[in-house]
mmCIF file of C-alpha atoms in Angstrom:
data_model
loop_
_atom_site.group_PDB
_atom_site.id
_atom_site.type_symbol
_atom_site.label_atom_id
_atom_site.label_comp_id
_atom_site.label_asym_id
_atom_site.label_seq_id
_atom_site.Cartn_x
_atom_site.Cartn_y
_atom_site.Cartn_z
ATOM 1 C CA UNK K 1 -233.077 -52.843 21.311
ATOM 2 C CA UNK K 2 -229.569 -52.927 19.966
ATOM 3 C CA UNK K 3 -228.717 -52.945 16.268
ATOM 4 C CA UNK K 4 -227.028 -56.198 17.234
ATOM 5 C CA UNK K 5 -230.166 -57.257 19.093
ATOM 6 C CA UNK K 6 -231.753 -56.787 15.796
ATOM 7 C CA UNK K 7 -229.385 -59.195 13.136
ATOM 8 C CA UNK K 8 -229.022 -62.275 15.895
ATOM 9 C CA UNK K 9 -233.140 -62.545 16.515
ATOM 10 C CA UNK K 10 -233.468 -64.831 13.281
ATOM 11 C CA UNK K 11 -230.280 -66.652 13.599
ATOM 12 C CA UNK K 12 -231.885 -67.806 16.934
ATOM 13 C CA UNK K 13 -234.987 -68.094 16.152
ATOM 14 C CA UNK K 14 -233.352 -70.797 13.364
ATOM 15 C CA UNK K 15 -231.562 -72.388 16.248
ATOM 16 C CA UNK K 16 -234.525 -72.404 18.932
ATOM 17 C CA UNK K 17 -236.679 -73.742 16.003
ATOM 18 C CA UNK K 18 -234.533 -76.756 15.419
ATOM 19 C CA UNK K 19 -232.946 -77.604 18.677
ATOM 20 C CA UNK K 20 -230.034 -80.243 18.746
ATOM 21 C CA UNK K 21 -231.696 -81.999 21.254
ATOM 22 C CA UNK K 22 -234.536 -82.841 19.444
ATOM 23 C CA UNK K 23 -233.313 -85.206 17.140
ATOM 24 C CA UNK K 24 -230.726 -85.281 14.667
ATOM 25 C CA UNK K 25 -229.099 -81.944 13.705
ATOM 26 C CA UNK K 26 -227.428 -80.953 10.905
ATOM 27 C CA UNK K 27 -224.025 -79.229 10.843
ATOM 28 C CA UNK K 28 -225.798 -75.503 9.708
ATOM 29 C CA UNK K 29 -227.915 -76.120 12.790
ATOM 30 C CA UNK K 30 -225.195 -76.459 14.881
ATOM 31 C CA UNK K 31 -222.940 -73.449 13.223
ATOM 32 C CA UNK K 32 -226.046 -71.298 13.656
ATOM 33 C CA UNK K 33 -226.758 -72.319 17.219
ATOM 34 C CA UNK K 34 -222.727 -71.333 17.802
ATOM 35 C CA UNK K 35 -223.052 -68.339 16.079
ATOM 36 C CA UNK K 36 -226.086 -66.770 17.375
ATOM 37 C CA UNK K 37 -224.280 -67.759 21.200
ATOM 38 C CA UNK K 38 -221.092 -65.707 20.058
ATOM 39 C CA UNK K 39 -223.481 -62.858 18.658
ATOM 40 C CA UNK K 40 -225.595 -62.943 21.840
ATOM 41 C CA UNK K 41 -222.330 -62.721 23.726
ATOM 42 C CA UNK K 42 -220.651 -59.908 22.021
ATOM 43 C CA UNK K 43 -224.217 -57.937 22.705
ATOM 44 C CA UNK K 44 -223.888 -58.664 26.331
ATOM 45 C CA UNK K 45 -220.272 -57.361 25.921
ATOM 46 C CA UNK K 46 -221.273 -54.238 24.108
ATOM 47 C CA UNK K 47 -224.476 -53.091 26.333
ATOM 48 C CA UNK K 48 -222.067 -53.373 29.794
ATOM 49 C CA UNK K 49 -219.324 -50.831 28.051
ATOM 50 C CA UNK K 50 -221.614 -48.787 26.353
ATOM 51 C CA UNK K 51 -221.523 -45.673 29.158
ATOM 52 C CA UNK K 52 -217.906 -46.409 28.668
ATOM 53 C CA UNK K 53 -217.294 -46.180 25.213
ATOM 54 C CA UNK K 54 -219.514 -42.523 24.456
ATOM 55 C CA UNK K 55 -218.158 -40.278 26.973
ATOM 56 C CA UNK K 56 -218.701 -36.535 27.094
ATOM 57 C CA UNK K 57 -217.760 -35.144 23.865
ATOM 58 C CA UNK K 58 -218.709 -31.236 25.122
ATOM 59 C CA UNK K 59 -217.049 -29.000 27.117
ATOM 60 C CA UNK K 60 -217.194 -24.753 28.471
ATOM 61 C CA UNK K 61 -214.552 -22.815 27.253
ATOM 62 C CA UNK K 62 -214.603 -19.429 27.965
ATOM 63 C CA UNK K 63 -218.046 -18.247 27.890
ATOM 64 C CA UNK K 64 -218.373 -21.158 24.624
ATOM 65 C CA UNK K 65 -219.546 -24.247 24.477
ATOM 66 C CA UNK K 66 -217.684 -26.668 22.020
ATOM 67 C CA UNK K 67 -219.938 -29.679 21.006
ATOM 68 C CA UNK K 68 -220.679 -31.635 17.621
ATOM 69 C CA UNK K 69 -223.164 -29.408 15.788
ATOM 70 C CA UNK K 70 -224.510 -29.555 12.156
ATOM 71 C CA UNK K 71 -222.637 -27.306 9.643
ATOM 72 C CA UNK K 72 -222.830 -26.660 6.042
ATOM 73 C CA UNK K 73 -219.824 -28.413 4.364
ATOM 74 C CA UNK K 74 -218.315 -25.428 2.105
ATOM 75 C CA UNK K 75 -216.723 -28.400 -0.565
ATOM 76 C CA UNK K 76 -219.715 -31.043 0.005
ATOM 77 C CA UNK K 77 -222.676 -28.792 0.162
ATOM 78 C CA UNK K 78 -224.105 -30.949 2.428
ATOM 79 C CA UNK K 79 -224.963 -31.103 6.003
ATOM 80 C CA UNK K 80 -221.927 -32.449 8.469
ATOM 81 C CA UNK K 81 -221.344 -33.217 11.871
ATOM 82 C CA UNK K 82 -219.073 -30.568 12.846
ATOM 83 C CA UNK K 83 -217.215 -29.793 16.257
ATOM 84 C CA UNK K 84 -218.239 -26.048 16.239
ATOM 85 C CA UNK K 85 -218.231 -23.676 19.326
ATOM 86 C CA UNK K 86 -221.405 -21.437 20.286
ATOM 87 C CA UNK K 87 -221.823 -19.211 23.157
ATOM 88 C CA UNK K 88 -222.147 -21.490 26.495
ATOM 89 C CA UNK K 89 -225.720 -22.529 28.092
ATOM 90 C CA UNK K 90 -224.082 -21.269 32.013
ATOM 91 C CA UNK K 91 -223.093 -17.851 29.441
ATOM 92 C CA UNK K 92 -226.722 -17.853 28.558
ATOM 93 C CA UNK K 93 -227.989 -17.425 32.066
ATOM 94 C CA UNK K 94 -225.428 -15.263 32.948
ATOM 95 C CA UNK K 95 -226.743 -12.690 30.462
ATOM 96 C CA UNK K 96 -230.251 -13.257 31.127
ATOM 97 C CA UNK K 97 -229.075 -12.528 35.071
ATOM 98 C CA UNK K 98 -227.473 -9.481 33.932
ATOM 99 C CA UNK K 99 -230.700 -8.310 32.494
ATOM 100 C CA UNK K 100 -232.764 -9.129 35.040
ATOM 101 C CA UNK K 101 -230.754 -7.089 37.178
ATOM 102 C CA UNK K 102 -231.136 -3.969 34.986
ATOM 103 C CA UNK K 103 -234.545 -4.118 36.379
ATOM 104 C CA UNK K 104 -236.088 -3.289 33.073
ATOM 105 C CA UNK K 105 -239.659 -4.564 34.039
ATOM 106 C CA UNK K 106 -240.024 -1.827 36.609
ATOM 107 C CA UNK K 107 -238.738 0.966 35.218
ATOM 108 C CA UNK K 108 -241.984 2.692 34.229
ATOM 109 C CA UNK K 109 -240.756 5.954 34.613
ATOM 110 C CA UNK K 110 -238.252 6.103 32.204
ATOM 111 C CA UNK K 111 -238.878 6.266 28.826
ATOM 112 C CA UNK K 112 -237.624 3.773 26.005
ATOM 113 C CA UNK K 113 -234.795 5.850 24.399
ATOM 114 C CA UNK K 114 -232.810 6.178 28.034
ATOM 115 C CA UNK K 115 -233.641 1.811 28.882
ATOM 116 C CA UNK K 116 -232.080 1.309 25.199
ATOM 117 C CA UNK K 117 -229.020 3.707 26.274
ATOM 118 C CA UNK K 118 -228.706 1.152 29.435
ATOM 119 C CA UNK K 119 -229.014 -1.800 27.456
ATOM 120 C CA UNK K 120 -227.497 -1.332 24.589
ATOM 121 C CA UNK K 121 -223.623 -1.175 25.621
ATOM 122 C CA UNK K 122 -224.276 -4.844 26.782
ATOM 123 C CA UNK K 123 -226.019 -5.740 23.973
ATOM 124 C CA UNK K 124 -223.429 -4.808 21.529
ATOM 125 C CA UNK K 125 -220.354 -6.570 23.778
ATOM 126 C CA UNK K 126 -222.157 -9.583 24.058
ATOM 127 C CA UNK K 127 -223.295 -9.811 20.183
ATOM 128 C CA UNK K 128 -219.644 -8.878 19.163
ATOM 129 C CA UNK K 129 -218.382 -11.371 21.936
ATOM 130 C CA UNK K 130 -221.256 -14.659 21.718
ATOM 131 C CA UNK K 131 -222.053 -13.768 17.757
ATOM 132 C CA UNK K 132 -219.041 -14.597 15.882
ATOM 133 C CA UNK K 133 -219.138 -18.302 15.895
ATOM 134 C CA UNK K 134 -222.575 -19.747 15.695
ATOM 135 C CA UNK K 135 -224.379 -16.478 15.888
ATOM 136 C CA UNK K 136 -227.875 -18.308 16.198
ATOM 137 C CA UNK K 137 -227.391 -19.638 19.345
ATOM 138 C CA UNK K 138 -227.570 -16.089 20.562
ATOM 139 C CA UNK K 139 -231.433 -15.736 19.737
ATOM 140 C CA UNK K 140 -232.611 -17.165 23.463
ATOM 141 C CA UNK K 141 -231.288 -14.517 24.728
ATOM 142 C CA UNK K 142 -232.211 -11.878 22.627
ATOM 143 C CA UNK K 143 -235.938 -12.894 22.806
ATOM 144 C CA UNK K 144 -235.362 -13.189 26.651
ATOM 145 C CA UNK K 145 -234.584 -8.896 25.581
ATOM 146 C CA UNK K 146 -237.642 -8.672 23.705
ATOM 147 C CA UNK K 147 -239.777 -10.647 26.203
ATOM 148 C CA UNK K 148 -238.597 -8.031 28.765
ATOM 149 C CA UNK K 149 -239.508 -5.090 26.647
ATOM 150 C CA UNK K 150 -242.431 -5.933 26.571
ATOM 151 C CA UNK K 151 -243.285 -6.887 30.086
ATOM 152 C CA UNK K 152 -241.885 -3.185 30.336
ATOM 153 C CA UNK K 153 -244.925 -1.930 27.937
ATOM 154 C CA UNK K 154 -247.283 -4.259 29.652
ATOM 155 C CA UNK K 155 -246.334 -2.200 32.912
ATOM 156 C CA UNK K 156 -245.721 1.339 31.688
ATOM 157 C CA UNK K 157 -249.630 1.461 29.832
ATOM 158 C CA UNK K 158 -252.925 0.890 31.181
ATOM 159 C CA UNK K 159 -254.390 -0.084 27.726
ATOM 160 C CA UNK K 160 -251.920 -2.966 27.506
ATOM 161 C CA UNK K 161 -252.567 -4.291 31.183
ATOM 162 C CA UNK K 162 -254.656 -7.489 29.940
ATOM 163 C CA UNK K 163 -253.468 -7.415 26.368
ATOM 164 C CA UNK K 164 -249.762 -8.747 25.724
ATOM 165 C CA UNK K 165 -250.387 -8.978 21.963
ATOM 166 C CA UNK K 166 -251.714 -5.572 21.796
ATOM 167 C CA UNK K 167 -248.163 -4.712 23.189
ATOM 168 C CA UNK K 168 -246.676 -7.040 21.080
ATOM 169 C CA UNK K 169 -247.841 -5.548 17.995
ATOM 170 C CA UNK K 170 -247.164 -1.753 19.591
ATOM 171 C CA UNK K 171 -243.709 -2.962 19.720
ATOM 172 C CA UNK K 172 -243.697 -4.533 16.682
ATOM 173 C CA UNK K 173 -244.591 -1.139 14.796
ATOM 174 C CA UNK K 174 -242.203 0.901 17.199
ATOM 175 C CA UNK K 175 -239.335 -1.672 15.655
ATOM 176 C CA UNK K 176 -240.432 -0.290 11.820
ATOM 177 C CA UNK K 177 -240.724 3.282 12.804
ATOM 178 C CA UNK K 178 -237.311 3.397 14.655
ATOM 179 C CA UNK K 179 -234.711 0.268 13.859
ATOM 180 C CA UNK K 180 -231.786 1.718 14.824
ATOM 181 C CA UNK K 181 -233.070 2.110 18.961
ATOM 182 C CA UNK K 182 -231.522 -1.313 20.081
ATOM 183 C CA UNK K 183 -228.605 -2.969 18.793
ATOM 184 C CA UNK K 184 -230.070 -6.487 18.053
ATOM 185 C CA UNK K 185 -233.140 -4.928 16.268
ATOM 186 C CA UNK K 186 -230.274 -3.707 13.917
ATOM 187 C CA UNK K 187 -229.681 -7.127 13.169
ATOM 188 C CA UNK K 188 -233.095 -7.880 12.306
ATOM 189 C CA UNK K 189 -234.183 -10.059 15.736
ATOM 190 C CA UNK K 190 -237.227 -8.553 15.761
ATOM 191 C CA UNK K 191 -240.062 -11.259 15.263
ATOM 192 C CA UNK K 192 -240.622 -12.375 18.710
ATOM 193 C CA UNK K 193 -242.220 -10.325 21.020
ATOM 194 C CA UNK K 194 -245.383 -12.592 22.461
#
């Protein structure tokens, strides 16, 4: 339903309600019967360029995405609808693929400090890189990092086999005891683990 839709229902229902042909009409019955035909057919008009009229206001730009997001007017001090770039959905996945390929999960062996000497260098470049416009937008991904850490604990101890939140909180407590191992727990994006 239209917003048009919704003004010219009781100008017709008027005009269905006292039909010219029914007897004598009255000059408002006839203006509203003409009006709610020249509303009905700008509606027509309207739905048929409507794909037309809203095209696609987003585009990729170098690993950013530029679309209308909300933003914090600094004069108003209210909420706008700003055209604001954030690091790109296709950058996203890119990263995620990047980390998958680090093969993280199955790395048993090696302990912690030498996966966060890996993983950190990338870390860092993409923070500095994604982070300084819309820095939020980054957080898929680095949950995506903390999801993977802890399939990694999940794998590398028998006591957390059947028992992700038991790793979950392991990790959790390794994050307060040692803050400074990965780059994005430095930044405090340490709250989702499970």
């Amino acid at each position: 339903m239209t917003p048009m839709n919704a003004i010219a229902r009781p100008v017709y229902s008027r005009a269905v309600t006292r039909s010219p042909k029914k007897g004598p009409a009255t000059a408002a019955v006839r203006s509203g019967w003409r009006a709610s035909r020249l509303v009905f057919q700008r509606v027509e008009a309207r739905a048929g360029k409507r794909k037309g009229t809203y095209p696609n206001v987003k585009f990729d730009f170098l690993g950013y995405e530029f679309r209308p997001r909300a933003v914090w007017g600094s004069q108003s001090g209210r909420l706008l609808c700003g055209f604001t770039p954030a690091v790109s959905p296709t950058a996203l996945k890119a990263t995620r693929s990047a980390i998958r390929d680090l093969g993280i999960r199955h790395r048993t062996q090696a302990p912690l400090a030498d996966i966060a000497e890996k993983l950190n260098p990338l870390l860092r470049g993409w923070i500095g890189n994604y982070g300084r416009y819309t820095p939020s937008a980054l957080y898929p991904m680095l949950r995506y990092v903390n999801q993977t850490l802890l399939a990694w604990a999940v794998r590398k101890y028998k006591r957390f086999r059947n028992h992700k939140t038991r790793a979950s909180h392991f990790l959790q407590r390794l994050v307060r005891e040692n803050v400074s191992l990965f780059v994005h727990w430095q930044i405090r994006m340490t709250d989702t683990f499970a």
